[in-house]
PDB file of C-alpha atoms in Angstrom:
ATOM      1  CA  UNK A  19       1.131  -3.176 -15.260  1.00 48.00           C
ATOM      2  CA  UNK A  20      -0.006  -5.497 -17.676  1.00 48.00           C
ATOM      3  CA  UNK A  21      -1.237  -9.677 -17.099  1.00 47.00           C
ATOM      4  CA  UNK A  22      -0.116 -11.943 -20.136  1.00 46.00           C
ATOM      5  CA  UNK A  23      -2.588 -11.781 -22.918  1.00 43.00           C
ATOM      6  CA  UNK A  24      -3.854 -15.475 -22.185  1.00 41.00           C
ATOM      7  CA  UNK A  25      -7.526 -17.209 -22.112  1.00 46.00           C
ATOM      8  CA  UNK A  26      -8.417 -12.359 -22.174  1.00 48.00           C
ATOM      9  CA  UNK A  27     -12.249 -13.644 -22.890  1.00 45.00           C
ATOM     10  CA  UNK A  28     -11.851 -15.123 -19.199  1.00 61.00           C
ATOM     11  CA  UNK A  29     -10.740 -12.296 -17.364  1.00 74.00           C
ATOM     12  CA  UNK A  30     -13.879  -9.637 -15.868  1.00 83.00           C
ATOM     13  CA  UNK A  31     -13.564  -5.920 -17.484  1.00 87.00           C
ATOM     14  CA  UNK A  32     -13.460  -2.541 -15.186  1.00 88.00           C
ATOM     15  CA  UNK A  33     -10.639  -3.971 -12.963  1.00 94.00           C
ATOM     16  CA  UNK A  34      -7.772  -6.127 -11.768  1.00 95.00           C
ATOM     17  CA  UNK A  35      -8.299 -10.287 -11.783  1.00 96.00           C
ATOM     18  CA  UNK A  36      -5.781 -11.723  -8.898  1.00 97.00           C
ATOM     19  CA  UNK A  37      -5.603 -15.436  -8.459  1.00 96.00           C
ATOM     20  CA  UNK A  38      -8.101 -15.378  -5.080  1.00 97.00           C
ATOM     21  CA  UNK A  39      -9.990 -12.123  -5.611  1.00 97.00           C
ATOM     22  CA  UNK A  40     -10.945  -9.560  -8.283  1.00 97.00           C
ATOM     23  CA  UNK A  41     -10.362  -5.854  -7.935  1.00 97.00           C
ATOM     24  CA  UNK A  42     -12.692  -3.770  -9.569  1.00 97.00           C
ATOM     25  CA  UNK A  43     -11.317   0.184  -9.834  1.00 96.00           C
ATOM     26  CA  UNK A  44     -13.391   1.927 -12.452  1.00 93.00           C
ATOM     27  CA  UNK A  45     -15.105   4.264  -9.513  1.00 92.00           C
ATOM     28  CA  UNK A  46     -11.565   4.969  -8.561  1.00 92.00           C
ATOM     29  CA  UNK A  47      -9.316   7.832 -10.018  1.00 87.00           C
ATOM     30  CA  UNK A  48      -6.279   5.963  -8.988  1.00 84.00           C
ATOM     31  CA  UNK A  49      -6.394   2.270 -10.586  1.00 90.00           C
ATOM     32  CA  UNK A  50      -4.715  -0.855  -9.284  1.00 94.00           C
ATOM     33  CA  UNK A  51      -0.855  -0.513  -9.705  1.00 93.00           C
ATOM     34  CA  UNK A  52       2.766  -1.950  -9.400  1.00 95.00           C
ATOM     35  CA  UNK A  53       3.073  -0.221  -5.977  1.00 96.00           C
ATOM     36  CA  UNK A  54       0.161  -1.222  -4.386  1.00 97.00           C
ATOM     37  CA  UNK A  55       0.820  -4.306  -5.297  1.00 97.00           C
ATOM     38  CA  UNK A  56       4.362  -4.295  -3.808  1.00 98.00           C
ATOM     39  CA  UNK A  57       3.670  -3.043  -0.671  1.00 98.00           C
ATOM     40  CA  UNK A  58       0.578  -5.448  -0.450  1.00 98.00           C
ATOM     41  CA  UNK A  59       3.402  -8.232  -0.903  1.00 98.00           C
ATOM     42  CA  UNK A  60       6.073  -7.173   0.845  1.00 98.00           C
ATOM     43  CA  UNK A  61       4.588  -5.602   4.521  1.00 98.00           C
ATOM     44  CA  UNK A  62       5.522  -7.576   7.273  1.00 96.00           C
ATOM     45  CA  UNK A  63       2.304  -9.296   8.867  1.00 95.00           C
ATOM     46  CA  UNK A  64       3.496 -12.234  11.177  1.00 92.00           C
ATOM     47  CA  UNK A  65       1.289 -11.860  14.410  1.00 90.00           C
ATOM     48  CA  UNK A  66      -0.505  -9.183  12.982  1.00 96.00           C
ATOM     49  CA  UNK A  67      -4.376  -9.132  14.267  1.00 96.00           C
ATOM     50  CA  UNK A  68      -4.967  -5.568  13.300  1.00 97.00           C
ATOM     51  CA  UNK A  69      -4.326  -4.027  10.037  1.00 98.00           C
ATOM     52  CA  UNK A  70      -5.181  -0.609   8.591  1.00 98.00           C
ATOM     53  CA  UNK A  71      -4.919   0.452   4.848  1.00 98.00           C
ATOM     54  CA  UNK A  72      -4.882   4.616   5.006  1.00 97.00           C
ATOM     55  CA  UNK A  73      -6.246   5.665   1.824  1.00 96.00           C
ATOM     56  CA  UNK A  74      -7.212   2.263   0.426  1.00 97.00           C
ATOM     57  CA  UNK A  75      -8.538   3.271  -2.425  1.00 96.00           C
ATOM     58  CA  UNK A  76     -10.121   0.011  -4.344  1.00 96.00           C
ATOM     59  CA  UNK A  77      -9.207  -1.773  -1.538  1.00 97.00           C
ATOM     60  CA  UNK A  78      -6.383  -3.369  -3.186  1.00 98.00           C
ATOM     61  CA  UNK A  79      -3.588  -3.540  -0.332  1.00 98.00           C
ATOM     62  CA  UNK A  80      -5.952  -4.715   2.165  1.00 98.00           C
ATOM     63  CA  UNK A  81      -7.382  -7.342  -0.185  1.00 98.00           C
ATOM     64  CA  UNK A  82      -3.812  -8.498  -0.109  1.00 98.00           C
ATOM     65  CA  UNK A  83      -2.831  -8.359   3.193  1.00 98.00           C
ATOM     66  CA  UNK A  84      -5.812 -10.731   3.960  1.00 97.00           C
ATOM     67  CA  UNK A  85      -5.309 -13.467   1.717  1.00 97.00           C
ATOM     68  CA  UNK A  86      -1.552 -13.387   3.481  1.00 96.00           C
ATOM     69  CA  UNK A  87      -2.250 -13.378   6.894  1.00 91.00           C
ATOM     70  CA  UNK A  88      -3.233 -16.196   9.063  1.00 85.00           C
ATOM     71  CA  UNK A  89      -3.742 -14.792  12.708  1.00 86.00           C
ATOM     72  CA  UNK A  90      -5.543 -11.571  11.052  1.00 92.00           C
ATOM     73  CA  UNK A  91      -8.848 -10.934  13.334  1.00 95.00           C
ATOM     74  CA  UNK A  92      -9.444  -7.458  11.260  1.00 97.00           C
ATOM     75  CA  UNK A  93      -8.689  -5.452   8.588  1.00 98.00           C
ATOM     76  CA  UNK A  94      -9.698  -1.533   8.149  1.00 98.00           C
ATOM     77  CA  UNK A  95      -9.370   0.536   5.605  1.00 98.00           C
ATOM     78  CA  UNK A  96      -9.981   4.563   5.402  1.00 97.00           C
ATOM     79  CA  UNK A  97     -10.801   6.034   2.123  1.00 96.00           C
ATOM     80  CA  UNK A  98     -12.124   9.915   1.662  1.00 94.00           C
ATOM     81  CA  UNK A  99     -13.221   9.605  -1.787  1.00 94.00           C
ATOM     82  CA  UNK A 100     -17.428   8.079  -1.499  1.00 96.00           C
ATOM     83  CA  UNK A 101     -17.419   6.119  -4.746  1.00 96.00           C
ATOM     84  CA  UNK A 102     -14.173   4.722  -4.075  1.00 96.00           C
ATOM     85  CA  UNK A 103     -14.904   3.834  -0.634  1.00 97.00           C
ATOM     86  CA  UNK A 104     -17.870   1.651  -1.706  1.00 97.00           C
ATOM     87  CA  UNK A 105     -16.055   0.029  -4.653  1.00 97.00           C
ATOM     88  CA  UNK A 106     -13.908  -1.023  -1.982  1.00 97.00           C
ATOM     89  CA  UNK A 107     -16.459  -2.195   0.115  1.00 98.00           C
ATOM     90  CA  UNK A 108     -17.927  -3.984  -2.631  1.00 97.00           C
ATOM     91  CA  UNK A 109     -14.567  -5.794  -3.588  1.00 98.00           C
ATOM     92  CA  UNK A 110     -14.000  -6.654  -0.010  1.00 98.00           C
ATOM     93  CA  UNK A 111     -17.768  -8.082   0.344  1.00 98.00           C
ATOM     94  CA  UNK A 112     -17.132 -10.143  -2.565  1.00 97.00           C
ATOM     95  CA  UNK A 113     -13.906 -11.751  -1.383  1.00 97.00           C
ATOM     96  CA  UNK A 114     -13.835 -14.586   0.397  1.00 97.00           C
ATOM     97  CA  UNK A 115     -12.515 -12.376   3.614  1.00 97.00           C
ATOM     98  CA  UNK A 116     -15.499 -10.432   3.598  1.00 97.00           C
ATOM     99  CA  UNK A 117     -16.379 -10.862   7.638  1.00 96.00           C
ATOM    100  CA  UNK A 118     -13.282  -9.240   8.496  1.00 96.00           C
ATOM    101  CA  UNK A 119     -12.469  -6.558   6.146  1.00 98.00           C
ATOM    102  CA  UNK A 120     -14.054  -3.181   7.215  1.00 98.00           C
ATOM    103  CA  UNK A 121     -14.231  -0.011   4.487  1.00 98.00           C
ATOM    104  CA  UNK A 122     -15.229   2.893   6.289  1.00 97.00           C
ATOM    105  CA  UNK A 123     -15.524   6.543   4.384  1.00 97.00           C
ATOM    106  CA  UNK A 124     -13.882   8.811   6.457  1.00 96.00           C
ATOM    107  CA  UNK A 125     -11.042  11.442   6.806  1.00 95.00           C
ATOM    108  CA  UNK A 126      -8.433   9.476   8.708  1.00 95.00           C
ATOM    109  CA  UNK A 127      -7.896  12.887  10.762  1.00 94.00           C
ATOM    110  CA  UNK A 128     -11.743  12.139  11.752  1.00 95.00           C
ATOM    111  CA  UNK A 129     -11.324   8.641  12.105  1.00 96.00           C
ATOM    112  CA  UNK A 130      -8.144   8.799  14.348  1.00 96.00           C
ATOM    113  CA  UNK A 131     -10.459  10.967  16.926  1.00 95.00           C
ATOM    114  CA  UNK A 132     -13.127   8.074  16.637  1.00 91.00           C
ATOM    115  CA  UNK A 133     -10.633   4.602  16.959  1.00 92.00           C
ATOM    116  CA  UNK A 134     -11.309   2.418  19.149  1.00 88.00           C
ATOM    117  CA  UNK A 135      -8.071   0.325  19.453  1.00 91.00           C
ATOM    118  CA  UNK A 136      -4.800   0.378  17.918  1.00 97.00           C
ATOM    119  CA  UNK A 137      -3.347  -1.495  15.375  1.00 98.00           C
ATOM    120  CA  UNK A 138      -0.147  -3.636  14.808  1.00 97.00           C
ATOM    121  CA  UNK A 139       0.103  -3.094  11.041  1.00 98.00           C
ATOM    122  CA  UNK A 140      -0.474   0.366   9.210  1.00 98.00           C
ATOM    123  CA  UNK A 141      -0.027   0.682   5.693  1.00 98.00           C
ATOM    124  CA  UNK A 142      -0.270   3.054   3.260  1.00 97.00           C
ATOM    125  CA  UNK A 143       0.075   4.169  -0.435  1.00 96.00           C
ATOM    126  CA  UNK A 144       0.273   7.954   0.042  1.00 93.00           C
ATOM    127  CA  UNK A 145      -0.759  11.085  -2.394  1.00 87.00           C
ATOM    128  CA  UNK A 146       3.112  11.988  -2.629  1.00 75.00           C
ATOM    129  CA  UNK A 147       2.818  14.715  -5.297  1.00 52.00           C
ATOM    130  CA  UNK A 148       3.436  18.733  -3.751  1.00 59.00           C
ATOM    131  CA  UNK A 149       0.170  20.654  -4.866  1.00 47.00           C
ATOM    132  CA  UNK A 150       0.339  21.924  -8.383  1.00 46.00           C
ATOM    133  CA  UNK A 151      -0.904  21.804 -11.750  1.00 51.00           C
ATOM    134  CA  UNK A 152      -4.705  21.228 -11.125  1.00 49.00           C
ATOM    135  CA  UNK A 153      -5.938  17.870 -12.007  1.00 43.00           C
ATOM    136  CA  UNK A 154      -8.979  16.984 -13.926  1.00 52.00           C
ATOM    137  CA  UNK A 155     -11.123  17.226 -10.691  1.00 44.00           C
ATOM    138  CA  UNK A 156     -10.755  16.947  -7.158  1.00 50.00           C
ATOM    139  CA  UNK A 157     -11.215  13.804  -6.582  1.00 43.00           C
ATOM    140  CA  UNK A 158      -8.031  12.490  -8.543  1.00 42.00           C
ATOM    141  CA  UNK A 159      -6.391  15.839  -6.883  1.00 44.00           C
ATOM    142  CA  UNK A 160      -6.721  14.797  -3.381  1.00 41.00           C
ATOM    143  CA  UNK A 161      -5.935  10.552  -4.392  1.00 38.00           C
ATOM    144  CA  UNK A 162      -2.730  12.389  -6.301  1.00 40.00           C
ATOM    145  CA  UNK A 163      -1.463  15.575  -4.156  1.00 38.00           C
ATOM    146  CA  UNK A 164      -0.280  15.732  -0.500  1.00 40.00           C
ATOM    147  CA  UNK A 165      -3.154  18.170  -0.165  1.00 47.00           C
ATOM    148  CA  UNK A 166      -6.037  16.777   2.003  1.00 63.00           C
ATOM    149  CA  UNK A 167      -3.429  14.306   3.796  1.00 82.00           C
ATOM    150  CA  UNK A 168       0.171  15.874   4.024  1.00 92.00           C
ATOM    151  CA  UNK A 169       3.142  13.612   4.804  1.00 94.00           C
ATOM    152  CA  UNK A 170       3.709  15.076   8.501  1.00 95.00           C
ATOM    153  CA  UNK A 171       0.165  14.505   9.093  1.00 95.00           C
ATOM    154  CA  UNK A 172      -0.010  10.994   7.790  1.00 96.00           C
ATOM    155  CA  UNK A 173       2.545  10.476   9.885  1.00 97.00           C
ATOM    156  CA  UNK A 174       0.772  12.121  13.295  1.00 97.00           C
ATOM    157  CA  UNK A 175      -2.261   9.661  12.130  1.00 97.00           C
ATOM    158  CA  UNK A 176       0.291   6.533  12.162  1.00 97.00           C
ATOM    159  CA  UNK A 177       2.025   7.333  15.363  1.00 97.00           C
ATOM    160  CA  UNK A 178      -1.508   8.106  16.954  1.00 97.00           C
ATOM    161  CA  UNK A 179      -3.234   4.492  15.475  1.00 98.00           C
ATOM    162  CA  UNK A 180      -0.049   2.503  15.977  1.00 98.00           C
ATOM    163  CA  UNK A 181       0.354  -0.362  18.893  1.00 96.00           C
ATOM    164  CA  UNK A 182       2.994  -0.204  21.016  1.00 92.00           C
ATOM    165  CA  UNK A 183       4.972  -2.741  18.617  1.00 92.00           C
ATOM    166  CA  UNK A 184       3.460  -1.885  15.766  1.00 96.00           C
ATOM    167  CA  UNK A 185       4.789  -1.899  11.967  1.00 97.00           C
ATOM    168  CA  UNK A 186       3.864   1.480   9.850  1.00 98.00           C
ATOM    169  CA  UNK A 187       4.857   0.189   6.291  1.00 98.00           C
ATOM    170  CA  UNK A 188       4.540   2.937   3.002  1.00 98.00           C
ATOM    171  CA  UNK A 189       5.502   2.883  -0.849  1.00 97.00           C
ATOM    172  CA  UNK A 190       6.903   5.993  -1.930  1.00 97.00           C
ATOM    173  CA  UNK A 191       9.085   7.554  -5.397  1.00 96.00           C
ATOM    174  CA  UNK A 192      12.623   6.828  -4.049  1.00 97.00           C
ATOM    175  CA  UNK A 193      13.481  10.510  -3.239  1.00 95.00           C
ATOM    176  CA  UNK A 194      10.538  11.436  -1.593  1.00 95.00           C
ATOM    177  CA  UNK A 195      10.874   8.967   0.514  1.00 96.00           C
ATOM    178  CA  UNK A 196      14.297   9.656   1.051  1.00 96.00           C
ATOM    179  CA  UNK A 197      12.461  13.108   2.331  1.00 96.00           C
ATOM    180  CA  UNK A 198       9.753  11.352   4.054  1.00 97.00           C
ATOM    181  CA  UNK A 199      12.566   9.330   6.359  1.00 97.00           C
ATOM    182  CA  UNK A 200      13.890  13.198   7.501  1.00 97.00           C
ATOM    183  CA  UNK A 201      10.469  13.727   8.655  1.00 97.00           C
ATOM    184  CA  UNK A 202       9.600  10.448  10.675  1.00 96.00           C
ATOM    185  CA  UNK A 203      12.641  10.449  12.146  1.00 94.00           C
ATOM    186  CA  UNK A 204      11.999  14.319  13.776  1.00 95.00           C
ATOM    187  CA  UNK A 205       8.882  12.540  14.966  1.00 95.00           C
ATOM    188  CA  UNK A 206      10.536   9.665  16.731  1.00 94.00           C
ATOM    189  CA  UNK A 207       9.778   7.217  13.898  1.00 96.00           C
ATOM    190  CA  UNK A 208      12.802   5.021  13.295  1.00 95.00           C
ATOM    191  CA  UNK A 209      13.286   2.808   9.696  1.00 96.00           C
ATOM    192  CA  UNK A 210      12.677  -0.715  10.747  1.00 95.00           C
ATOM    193  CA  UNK A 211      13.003  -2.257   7.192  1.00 97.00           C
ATOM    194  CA  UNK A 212      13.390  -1.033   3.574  1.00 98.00           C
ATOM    195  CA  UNK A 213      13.556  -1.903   0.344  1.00 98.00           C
ATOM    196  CA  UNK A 214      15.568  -0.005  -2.561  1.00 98.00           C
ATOM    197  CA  UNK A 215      13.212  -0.625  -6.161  1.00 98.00           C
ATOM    198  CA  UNK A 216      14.601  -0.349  -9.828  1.00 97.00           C
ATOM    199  CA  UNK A 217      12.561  -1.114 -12.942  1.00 96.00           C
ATOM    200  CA  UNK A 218      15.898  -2.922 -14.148  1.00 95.00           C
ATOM    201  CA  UNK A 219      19.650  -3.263 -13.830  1.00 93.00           C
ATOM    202  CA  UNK A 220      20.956  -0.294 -15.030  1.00 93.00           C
ATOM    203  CA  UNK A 221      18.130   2.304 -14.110  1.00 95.00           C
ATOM    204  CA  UNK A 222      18.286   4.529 -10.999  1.00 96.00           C
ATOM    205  CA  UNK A 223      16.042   3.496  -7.657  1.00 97.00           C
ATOM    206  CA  UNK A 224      12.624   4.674  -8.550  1.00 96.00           C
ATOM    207  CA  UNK A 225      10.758   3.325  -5.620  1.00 97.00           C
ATOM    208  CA  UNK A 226      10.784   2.770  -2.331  1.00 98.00           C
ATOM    209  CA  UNK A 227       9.588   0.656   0.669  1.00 98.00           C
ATOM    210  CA  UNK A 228       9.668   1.603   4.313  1.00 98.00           C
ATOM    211  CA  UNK A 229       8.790  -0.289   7.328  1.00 98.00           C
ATOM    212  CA  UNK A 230       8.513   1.956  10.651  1.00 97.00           C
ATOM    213  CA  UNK A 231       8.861   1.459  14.290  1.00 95.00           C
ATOM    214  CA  UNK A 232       8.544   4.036  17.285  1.00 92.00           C
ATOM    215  CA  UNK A 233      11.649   4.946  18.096  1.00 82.00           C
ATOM    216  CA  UNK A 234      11.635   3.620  21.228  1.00 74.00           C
ATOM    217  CA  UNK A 235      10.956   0.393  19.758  1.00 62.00           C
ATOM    218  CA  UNK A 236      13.600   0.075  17.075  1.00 52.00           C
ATOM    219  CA  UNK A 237      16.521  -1.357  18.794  1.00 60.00           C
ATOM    220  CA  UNK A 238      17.995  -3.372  15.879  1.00 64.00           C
ATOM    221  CA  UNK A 239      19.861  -1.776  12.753  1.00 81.00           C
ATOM    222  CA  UNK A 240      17.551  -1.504   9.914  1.00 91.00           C
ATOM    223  CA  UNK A 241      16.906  -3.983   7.712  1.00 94.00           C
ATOM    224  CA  UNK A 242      17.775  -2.875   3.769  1.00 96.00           C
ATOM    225  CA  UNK A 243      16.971  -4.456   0.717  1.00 97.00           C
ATOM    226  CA  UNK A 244      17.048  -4.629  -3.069  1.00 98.00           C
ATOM    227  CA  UNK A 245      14.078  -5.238  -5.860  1.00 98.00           C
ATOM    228  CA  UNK A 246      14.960  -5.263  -9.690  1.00 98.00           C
ATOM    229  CA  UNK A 247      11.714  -6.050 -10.997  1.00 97.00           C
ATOM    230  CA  UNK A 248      12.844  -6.524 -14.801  1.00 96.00           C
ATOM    231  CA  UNK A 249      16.093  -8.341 -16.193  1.00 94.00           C
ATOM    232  CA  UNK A 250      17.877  -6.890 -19.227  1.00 89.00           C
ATOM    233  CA  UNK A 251      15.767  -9.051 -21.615  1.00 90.00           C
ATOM    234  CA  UNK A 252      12.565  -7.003 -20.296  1.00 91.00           C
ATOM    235  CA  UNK A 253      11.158  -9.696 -18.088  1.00 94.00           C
ATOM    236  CA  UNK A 254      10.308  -9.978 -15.142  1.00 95.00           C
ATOM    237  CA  UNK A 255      13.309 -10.976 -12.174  1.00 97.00           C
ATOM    238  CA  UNK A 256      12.835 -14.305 -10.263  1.00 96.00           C
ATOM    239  CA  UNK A 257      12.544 -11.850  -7.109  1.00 97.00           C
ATOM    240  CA  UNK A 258       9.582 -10.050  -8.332  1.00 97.00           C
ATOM    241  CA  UNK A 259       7.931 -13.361  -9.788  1.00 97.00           C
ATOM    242  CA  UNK A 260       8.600 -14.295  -6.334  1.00 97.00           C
ATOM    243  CA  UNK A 261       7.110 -11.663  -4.589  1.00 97.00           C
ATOM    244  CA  UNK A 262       3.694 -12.152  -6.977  1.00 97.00           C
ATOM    245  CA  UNK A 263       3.520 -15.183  -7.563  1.00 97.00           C
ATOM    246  CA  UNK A 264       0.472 -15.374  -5.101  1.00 97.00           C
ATOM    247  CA  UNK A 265      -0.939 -13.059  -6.859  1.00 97.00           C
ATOM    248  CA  UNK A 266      -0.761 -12.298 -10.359  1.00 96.00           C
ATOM    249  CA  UNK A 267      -2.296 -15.193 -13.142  1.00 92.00           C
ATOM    250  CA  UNK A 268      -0.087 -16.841 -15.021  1.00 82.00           C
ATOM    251  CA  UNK A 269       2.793 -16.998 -12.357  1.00 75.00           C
TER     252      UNK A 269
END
């Protein structure tokens, strides 16, 4: 994902330069990317007061998710990696949301025992890879493999965090989440909302976004829709543009 070569001198090195906050990811294994950035757009968030970003990594989502929100009273993120965990603490501290964002190092198994209250938004860019070819250490194993934090118990974290109303909102490859729907619905998760991704026209869904609700909460017929985030010509779809614009320099 790369920003227009404009005014580079002006843009901060080691990280990510947004048009309210920087990101800085050169602790992290796993840098700032098109889906965080999509489901950091896209998750619902009217009359949200309590957010959680599971696995937040730089911090990215939840840096997001507070410059969108206007009734936000706190926003939590869980991250088991150390060094990434304070590189998102240090992003959050130097955003202008700083007195509600919370970065706490933890295993969100651990953490779930420990919480306090629930919360009305839960998001998450999951490890979605089945274990494999070792990486080149653990730390990018566990950020890449469903290892340390499988789907099913991502899920079992969600459904354990989540208010009674409550969104649970994920970015997933398109047929793994296809898979990942099969699960959460054997655990009484219904699809609220989603949204079908393609890198352009004629190229197969590649991504995924899904929007949760308890089952006993989902009354109304999901919600499905479509992102193309290039046109033929390579560039980038008034949708997408739309859904950034907030966001990324230079539109």
């Amino acid at each position: 994902m790369n920003q227009k070569k404009v005014k580079k001198a002006g843009l901060r090195k080691g990280g990510f330069t947004f048009k309210q906050f920087f990101v800085a990811h050169d602790k992290c294994e796993m840098k700032v990317g098109t889906d965080g950035v999509l489901l950091g757009a896209w998750a619902p968030i009217d009359n949200v007061k309590r957010a959680l970003d599971i696995g937040t990594g730089s911090g990215l989502i939840a840096l997001m998710l507070a410059q969108r929100a206007n009734k936000i009273e706190c926003i939590d993120g869980i991250e088991l990696d150390e060094k990434a965990a304070l590189q998102a603490t240090e992003n959050a501290q130097e955003s202008q949301w700083h007195s509600f964002i919370h970065i706490y190092h933890s295993d969100i198994h651990y953490y779930v025992e420990q919480a306090q209250h629930k919360y009305d938004l839960i998001v998450s860019n999951p490890p979605y890879f089945e274990p494999a070819i070792a990486c080149r250490n653990d730390v990018r194993e566990q950020a890449r493999y469903t290892k340390t934090l499988t789907h099913e118990g991502l899920l079992d974290s969600a459904q354990s965090l989540i208010a009674e109303e409550g969104l649970f909102c994920v970015v997933l490859p398109y047929s793994i989440g296809e898979q990942f729907i099969e699960i959460a619905e054997k655990k009484e998760w219904n699809v609220a909302k989603r949204v079908n991704i393609k890198d352009s026209e004629d190229k197969p869904y590649h991504r995924i976004l899904l929007a949760f609700q308890r089952q006993n909460q989902s009354s109304v017929e999901c919600s499905i829709d479509e992102l193309i985030i290039r046109n033929n010509e390579g560039r980038y779809t008034d949708k997408f543009q739309s859904w950034v614009t907030d966001f990324y320099l230079y539109y």
